[in-house]
Coordinates of C-alpha atoms in Angstrom, one line a residue:
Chain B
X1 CA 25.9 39.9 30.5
X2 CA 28.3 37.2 29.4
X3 CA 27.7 35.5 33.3
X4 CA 24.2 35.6 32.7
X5 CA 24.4 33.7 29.5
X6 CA 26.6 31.6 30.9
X7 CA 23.8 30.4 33.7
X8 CA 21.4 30.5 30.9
X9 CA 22.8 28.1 29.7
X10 CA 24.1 26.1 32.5
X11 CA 20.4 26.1 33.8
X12 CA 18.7 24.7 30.3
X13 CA 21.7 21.8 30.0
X14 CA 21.1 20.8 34.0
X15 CA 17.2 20.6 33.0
X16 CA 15.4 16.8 32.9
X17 CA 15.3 15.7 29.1
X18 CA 12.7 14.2 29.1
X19 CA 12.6 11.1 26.7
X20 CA 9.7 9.7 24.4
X21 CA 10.1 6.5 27.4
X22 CA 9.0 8.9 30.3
X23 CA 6.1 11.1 28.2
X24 CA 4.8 7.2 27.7
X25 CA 5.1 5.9 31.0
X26 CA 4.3 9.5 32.2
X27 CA 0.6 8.7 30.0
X28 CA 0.0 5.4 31.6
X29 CA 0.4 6.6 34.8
X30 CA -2.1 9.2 34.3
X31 CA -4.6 6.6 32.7
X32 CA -3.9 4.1 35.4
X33 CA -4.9 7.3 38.3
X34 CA -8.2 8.0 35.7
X35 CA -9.3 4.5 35.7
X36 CA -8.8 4.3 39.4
X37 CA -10.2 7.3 39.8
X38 CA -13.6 6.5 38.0
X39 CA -13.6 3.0 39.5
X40 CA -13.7 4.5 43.3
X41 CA -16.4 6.8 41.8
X42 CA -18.5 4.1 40.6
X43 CA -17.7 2.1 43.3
X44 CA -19.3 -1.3 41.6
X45 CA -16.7 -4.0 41.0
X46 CA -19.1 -5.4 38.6
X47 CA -19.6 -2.4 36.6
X48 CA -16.2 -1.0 36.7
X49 CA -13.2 -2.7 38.9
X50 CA -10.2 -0.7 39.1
X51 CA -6.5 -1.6 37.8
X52 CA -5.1 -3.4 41.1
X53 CA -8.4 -5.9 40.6
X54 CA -8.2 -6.1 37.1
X55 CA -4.3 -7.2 37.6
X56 CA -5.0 -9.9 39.8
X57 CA -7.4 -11.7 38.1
X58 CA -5.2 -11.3 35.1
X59 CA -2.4 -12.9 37.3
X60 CA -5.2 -15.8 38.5
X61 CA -5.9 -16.8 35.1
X62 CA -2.6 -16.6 34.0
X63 CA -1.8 -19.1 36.0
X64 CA -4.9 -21.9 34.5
X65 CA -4.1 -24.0 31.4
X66 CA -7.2 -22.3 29.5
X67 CA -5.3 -18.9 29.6
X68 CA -2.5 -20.4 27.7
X69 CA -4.7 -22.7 25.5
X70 CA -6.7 -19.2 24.2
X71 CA -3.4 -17.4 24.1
X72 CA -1.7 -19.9 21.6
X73 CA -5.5 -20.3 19.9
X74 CA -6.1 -16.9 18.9
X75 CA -2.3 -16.0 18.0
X76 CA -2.7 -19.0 15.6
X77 CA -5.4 -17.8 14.4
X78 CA -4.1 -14.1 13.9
X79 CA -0.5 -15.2 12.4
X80 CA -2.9 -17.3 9.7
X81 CA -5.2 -14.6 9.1
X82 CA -2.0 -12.3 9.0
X83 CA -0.4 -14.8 6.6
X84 CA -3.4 -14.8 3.9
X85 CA -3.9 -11.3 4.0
X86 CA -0.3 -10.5 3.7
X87 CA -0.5 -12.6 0.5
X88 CA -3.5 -11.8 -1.2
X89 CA -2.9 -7.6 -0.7
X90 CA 0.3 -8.3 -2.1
X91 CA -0.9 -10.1 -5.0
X92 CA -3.6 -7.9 -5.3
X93 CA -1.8 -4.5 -4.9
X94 CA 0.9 -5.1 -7.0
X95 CA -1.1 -6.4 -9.8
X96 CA -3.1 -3.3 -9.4
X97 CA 0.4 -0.8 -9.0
X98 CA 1.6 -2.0 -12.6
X99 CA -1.8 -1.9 -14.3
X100 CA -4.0 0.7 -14.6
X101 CA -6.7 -1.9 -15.8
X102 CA -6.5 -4.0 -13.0
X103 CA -6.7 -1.1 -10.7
X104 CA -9.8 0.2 -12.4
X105 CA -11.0 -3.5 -12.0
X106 CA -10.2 -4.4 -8.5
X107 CA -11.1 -1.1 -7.3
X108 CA -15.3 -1.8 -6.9
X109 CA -14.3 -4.4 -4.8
X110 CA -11.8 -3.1 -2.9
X111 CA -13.8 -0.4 -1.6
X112 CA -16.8 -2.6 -1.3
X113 CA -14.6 -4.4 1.2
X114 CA -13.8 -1.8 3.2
X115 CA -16.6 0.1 3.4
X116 CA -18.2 -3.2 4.4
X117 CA -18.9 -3.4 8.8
X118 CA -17.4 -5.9 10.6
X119 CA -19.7 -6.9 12.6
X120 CA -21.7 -7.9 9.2
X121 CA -18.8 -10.0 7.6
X122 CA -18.2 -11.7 10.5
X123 CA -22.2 -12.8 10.8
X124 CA -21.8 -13.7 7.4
X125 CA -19.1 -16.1 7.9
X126 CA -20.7 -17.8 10.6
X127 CA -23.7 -19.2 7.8
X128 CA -20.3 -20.5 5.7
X129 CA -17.1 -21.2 8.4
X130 CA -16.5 -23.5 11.3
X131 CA -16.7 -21.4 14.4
X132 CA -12.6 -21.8 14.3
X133 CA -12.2 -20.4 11.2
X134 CA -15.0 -17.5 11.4
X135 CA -12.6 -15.1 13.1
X136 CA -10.1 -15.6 10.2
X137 CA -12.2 -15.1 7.2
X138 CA -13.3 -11.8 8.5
X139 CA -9.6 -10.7 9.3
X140 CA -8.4 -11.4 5.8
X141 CA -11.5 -9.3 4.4
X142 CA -10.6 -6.5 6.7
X143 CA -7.0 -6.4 6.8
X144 CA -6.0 -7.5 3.1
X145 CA -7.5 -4.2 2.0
X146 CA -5.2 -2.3 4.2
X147 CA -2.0 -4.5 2.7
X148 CA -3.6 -4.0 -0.7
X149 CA -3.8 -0.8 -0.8
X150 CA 0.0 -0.3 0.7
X151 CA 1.2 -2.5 -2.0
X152 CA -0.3 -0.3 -4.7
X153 CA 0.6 3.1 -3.4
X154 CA 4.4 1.1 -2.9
X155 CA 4.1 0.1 -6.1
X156 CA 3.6 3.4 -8.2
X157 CA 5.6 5.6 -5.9
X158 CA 8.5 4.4 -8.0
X159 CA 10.4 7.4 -8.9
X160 CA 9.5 8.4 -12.3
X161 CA 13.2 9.0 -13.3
X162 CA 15.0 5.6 -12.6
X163 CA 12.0 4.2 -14.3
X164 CA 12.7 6.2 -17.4
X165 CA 16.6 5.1 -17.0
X166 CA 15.8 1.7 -16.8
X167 CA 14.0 1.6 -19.6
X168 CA 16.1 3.4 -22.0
X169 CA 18.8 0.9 -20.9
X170 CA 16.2 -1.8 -21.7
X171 CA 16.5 -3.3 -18.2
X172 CA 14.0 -6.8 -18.3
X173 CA 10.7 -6.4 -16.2
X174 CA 11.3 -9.1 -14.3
X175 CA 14.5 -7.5 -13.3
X176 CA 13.0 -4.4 -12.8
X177 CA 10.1 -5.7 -10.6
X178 CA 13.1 -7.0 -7.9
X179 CA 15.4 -4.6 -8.2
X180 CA 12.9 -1.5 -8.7
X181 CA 9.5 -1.9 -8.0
X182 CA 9.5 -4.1 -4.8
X183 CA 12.6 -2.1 -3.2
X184 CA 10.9 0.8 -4.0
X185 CA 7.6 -0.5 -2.2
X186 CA 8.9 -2.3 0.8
X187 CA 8.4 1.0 3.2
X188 CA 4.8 1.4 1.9
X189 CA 4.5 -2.6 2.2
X190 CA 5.8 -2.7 5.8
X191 CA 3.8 0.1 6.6
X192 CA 0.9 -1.7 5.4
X193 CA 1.7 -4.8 6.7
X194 CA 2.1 -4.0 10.4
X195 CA -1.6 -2.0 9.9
X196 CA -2.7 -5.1 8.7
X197 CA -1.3 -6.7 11.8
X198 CA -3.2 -4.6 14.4
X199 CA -5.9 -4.8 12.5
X200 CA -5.7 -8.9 12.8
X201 CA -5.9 -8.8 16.3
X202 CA -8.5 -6.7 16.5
X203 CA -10.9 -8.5 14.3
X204 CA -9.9 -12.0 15.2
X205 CA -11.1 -11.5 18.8
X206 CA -13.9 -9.8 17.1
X207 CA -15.0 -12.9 15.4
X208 CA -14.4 -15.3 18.4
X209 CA -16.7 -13.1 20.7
X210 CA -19.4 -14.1 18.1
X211 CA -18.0 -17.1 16.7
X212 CA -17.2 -18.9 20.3
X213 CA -14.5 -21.3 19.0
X214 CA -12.6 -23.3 21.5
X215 CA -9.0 -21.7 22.6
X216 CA -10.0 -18.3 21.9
X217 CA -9.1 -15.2 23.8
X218 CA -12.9 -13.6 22.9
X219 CA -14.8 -17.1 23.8
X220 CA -13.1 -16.5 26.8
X221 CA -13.7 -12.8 27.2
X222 CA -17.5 -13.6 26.4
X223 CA -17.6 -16.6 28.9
X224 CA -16.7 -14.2 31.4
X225 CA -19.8 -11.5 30.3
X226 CA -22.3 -13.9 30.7
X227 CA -20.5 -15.1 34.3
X228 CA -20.8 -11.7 35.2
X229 CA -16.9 -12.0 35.7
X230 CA -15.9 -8.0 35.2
X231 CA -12.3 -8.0 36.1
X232 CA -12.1 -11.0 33.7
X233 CA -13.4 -9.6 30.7
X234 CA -11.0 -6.7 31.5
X235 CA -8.1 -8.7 32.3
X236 CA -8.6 -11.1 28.7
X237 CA -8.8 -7.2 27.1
X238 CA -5.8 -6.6 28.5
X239 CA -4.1 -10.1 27.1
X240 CA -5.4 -9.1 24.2
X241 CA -4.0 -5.1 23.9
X242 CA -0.7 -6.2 25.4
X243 CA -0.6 -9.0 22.3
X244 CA -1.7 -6.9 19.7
X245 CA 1.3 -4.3 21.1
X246 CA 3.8 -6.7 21.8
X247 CA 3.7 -8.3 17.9
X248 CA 3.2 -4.7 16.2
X249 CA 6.6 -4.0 18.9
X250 CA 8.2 -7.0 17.1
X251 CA 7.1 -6.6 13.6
X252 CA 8.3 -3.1 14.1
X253 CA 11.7 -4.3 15.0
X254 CA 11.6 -6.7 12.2
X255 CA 11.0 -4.5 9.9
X256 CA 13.7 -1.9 10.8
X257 CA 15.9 -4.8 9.8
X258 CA 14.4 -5.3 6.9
X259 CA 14.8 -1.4 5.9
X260 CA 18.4 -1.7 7.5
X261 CA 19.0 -4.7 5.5
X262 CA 17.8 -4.3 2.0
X263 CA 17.2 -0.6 1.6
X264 CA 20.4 1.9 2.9
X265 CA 18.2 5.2 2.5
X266 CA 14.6 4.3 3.3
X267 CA 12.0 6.6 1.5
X268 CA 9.6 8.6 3.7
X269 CA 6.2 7.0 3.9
X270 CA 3.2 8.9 5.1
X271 CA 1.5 5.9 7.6
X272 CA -2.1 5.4 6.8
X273 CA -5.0 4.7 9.3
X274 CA -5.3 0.9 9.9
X275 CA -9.4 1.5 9.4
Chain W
X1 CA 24.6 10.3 -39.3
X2 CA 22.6 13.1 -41.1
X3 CA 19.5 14.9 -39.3
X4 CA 17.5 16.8 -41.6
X5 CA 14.5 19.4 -40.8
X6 CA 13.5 18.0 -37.6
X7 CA 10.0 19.2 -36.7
X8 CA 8.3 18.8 -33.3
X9 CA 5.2 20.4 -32.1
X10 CA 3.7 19.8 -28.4
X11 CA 0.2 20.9 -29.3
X12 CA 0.5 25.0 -29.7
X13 CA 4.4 24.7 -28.7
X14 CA 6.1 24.2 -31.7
X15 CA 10.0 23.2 -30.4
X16 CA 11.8 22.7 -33.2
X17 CA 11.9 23.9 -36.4
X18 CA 13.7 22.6 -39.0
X19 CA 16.8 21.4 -37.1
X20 CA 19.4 19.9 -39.4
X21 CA 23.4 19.2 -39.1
X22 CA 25.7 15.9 -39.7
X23 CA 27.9 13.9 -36.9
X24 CA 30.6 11.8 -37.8
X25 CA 31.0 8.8 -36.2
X26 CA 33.2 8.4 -33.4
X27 CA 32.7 12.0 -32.7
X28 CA 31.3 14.3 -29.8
X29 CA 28.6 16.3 -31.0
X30 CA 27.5 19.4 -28.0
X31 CA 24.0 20.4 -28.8
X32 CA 24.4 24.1 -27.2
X33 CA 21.6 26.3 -26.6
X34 CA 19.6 28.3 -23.7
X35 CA 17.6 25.9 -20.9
X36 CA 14.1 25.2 -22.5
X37 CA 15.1 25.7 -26.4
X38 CA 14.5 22.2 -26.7
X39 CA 17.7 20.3 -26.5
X40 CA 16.1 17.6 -24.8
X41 CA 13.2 16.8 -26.8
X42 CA 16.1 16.7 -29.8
X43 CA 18.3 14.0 -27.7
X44 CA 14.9 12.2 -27.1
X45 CA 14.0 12.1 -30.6
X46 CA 17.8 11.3 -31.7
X47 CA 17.5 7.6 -29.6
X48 CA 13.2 6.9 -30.7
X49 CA 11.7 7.8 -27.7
X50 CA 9.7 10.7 -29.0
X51 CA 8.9 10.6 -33.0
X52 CA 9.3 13.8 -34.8
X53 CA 6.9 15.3 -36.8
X54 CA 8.7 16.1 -40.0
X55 CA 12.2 15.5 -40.9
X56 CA 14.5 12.6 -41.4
X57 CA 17.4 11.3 -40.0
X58 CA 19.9 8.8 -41.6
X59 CA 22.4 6.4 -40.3
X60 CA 20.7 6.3 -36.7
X61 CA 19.2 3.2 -37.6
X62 CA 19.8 0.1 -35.5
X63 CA 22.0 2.1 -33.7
X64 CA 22.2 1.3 -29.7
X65 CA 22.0 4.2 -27.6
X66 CA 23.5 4.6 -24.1
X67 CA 22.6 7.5 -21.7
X68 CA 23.7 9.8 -18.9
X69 CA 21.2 12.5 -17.4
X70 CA 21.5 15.5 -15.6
X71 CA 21.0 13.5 -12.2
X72 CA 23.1 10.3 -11.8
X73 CA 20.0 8.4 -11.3
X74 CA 21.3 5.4 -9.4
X75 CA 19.3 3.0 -7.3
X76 CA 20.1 3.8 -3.8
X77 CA 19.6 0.2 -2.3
X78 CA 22.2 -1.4 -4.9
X79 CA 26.0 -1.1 -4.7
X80 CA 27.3 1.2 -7.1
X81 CA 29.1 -2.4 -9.5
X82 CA 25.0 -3.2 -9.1
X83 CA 23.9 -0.3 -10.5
X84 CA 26.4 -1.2 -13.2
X85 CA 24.5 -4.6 -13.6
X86 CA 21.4 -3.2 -13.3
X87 CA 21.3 -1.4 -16.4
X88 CA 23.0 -3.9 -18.0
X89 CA 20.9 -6.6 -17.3
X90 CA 19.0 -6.7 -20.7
X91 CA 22.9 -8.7 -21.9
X92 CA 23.4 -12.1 -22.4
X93 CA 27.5 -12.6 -22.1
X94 CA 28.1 -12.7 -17.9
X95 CA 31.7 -12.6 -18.7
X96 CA 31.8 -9.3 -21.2
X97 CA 29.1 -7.6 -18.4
X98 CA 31.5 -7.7 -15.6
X99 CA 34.8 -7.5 -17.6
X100 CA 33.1 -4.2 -19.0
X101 CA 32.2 -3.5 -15.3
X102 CA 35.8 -3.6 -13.6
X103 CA 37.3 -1.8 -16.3
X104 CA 34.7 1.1 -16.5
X105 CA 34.8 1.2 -12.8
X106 CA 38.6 1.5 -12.7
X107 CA 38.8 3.8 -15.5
X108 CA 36.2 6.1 -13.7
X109 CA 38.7 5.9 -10.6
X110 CA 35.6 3.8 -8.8
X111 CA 37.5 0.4 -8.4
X112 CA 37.5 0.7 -4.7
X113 CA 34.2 1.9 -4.0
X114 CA 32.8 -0.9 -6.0
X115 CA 30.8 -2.6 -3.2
X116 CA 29.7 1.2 -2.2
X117 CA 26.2 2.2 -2.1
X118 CA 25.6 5.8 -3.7
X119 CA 24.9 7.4 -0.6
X120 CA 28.5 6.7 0.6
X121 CA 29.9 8.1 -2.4
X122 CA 30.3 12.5 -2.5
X123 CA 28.2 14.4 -5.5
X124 CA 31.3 14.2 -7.8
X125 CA 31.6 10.5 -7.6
X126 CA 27.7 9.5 -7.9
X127 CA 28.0 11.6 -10.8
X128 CA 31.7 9.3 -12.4
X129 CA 29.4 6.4 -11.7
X130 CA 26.4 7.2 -14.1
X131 CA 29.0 8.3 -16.7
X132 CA 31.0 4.8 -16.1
X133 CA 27.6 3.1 -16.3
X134 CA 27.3 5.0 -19.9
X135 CA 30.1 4.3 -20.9
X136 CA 29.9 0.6 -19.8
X137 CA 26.5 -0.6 -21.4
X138 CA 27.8 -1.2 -24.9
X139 CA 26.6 1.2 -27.5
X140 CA 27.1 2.9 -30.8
X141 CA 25.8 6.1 -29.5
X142 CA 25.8 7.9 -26.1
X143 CA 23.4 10.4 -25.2
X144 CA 24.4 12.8 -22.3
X145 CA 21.7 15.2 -21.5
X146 CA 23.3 18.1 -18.6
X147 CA 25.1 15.6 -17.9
X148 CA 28.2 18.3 -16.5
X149 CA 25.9 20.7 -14.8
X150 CA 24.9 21.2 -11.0
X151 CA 28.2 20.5 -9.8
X152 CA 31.1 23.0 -8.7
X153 CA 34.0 23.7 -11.3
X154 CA 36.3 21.3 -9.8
X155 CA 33.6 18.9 -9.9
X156 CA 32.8 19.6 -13.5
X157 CA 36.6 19.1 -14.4
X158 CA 37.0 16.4 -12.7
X159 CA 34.0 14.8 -14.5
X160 CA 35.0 16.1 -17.7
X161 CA 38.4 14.5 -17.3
X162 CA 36.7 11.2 -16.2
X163 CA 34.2 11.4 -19.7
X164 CA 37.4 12.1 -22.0
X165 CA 39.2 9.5 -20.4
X166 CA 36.4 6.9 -20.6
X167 CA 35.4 8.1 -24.4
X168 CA 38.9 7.3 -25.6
X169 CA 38.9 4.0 -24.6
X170 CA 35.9 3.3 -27.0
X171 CA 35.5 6.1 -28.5
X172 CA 31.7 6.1 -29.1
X173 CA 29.8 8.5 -31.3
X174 CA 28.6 10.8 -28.3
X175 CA 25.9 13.6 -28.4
X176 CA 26.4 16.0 -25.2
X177 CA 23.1 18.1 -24.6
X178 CA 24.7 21.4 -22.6
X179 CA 23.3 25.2 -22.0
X180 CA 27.7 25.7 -20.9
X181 CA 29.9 27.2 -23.3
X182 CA 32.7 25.3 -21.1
X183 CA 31.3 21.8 -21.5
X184 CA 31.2 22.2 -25.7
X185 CA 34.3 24.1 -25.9
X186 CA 36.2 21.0 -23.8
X187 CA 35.2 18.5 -25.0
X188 CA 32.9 18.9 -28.8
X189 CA 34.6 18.1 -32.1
X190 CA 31.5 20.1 -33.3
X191 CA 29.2 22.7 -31.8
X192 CA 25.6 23.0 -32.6
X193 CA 24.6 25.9 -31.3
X194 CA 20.6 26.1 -31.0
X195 CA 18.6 28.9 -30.5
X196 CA 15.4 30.0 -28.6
X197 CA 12.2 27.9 -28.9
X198 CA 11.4 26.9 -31.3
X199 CA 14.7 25.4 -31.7
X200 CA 16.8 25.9 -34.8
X201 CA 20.0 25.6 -35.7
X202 CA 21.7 29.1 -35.5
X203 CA 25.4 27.7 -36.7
X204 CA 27.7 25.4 -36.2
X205 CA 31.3 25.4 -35.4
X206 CA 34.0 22.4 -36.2
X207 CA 37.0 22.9 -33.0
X208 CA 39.5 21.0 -34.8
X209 CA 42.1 21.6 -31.8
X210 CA 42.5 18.1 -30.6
X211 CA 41.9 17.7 -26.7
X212 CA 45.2 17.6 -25.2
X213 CA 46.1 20.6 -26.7
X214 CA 42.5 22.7 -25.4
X215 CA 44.7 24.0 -22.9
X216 CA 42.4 26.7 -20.5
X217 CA 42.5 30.6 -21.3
X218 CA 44.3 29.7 -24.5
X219 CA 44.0 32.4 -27.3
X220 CA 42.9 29.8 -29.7
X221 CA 40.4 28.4 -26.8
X222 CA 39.1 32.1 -26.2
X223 CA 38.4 32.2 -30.0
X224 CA 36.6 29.6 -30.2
X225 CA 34.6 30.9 -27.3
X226 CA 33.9 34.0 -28.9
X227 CA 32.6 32.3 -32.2
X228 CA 30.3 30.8 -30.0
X229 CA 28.9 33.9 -28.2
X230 CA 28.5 35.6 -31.1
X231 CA 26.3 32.6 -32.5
X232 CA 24.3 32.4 -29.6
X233 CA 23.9 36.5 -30.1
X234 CA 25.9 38.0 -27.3
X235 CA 28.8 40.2 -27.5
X236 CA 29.1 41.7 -24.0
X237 CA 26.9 42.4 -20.4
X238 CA 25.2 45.9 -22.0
X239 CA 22.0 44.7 -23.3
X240 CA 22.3 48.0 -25.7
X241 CA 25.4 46.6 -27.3
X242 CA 23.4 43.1 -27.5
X243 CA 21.0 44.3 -29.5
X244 CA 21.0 44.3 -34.0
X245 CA 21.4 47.8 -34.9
X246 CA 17.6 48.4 -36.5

């Protein structure tokens, strides 16, 4: 009895851990072989090209000065839209954390806001905007909501008890806004924020599909539709998911140091959908 | 400081009725009585944050209060001198907030675990911490609500040796809110000993013994004790026994 335990247990320690790495790569290999799959299925480069095609074009245009030119365009336009929604949903959210008022009064538009399509806003803008600055308008109105909203829940998730504390000590608002509130709120406002992020990317290249600004990675990707360029539009896609990744990676990072840095015990936050 | 016929009724729930006893200043008052009698709601209306519906009090005006709670209620992203600061951040004088901070630090034992952030510090020490930050925000009167409970009996001696030894370097007029016959017998010049909701006062006993001398499983500490079982209503375990002869 006691050898077999011993093997037991021999055999479940000699067993592959599998990391969190491998199940991702493990995934991406699997969509990669789908995606292949289907394309040899189709069998239409212009309908569907598969992954090896879609890589080379991505590594033809990589190589062209208009790659880099949409590249820096669009990720100037995302870190401004970023930027002004960052600010405004924090203005916003903790003005309507602290006061019930302002909560009752910002919330019409609020969820006016988000219940609002994007394809719509970003129509709209293009009657009031430059064709630069399209893209941006509708990212603020889509992802300051989302910071908003992080802000506030942030905000009043303050716990009750060192609230009551500091006011029985009669600790100054102001003092209690940076030392309380806002440590209290930075894992809801990080949250929020790198929502907001993703959400950026995703409506910035949005707008410039409509908008056609120049230096944009969706004038680009919308040049290449009307070329009938396939593997193009799938290769500025894949710019544009590896971006979106790649700055939500590092925003991610950033804001582990942030936790690390100002908060020793970080407060569970439940994420919320970035839509 | 005279409290006389305190009244307070949550809607239905009356809490307490007609609560009335004296504290002298510079004294340790225990307000003893089962969990849910309504201790609380007495320490709340004691420092104004709850108004009672009849009754008086006099001598409490004007009168800063400074507070310790069950849980030590510290800021877990602030070093435990911070914390200090934090609640003392309504004062003007820089200098008198961190002379008051080193010397309620090193009186609490806390001196080198100043730049420590609570959750580097054990139960017992979070808990010498909040009472240091009591003791350290300059008051008249200090409110302790529980403020020895949910912690082992080493613990709990060790924090009632840190409170005597802070109290006696001020000596503040100090209310302690317990449902322990330990924590009043300690460390109370006077006992009020409370009874079930709604609240009143059942009787109240003076321990003249000074502390030094409350020396543990004494005779005279044991009769003390016993004056204060019988005023809460228990004489031994047999419920029978318990109960008033009808």
């Amino acid at each position: 009895m006691e050898n077999c335990l011993i093997v037991l247990s021999m055999q479940s320690s000699a067993r592959p851990s599998w990391t969190p790495l491998a199940w991702r790569l493990l995934g991406i290999a699997c969509f990669l072989v789908a995606w292949q799959a289907a394309s040899s299925i189709v069998k239409s480069e212009l309908i569907l090209p598969g992954p090896p095609i879609v890589l080379k074009a991505l590594a033809n245009l990589s190589t062209t000065a208009k790659f880099w030119s949409a590249v820096s365009g669009s990720l100037a336009r995302v870190l401004e839209s970023f930027i002004i929604s960052i600010a405004i949903g924090l203005l916003s959210g903790f003005i309507s954390g602290i006061s019930q008022p302002a909560k009752a009064f910002l919330s019409p538009f609020i969820t006016g806001v988000r219940a609002t399509p994007v394809l719509a806003l970003i129509l709209l803008a293009m009657f009031w905007f430059p064709s630069s600055q399209v893209p941006v308008f509708s990212a603020v109105l889509m992802a300051f909501p989302v910071m908003h909203t992080s802000a506030e829940a942030g905000i009043r998730s303050v716990d009750q008890n060192l609230l009551q504390m500091s006011r029985l000590f009669h600790v100054p608002k102001r003092v209690m806004l940076w030392r309380l509130r806002v440590p209290s709120a930075l894992p809801y406002i990080l949250s929020g924020a790198k929502n907001a992020l993703g959400l950026c990317w995703k409506v910035v290249v949005a707008g410039e599909v409509l908008s056609q600004p120049r230096m944009a990675l969706g004038s680009a990707m919308q040049e290449s539709r009307l070329m009938l360029e396939t593997a193009d539009v799938f290769a500025w896609a894949l710019v544009t998911i590896l971006l979106c990744g790649l700055s939500e990676y590092l925003f991610g990072l950033l804001s582990a140091r942030a936790n690390l840095v100002y908060l020793s015990v970080a407060p569970q936050v439940s994420r919320q959908s970035s839509i | 400081m005279a409290i006389q016929n305190l009244r307070k009724r949550f809607g239905d729930l009356l809490v307490l009725d007609s609560v009335s006893f004296e504290m002298q200043a510079s004294s340790i008052t225990a307000i003893l009585g089962p969990s849910g009698c309504g201790k609380t709601t007495l320490l709340n209306i004691l420092s104004g944050i709850l108004a009672a519906d009849a009754g008086a009090m006099a001598g409490l005006e004007d009168k800063r209060f400074s507070y310790c709670f069950q849980e030590p209620r510290l800021l877990a992203w602030l070093s435990a001198e911070d914390n200090m600061r934090y609640a003392m951040a309504s004062l003007q004088d820089t200098n008198t907030i961190e002379q008051r901070i080193s010397r309620f630090l090193e009186e609490a034992g806390l001196t080198e675990f100043r730049h420590f952030r609570p959750h580097q510090l054990s139960g017992g020490m979070q808990k010498r911490l909040s009472l240091a930050r009591a003791f350290a925000f300059p008051s008249d009167i200090l409110l302790l609500d529980e403020a020895f409970s949910a912690v082992d009996l080493k613990q709990k001696i060790e924090l009632m040796q840190a409170f005597l030894k802070l109290w006696k370097d001020e000596r503040p007029t100090a209310v302690i809110v317990t449902h322990d016959i330990h924590d009043a017998l300690f460390l109370a010049d006077q006992v009020v000993v409370l009874s079930q909701r709604p609240a009143r006062v059942r009787g109240i006993l003076q321990i003249n013994t000074p502390h030094e001398a409350r020396l543990f499983g004494s005779n005279e500490l044991a009769a003390y004790e016993q004056q204060l079982y019988s005023l809460l209503g228990f004489s031994t375990l047999d419920q029978d026994a318990n109960m008033p002869a009808n």
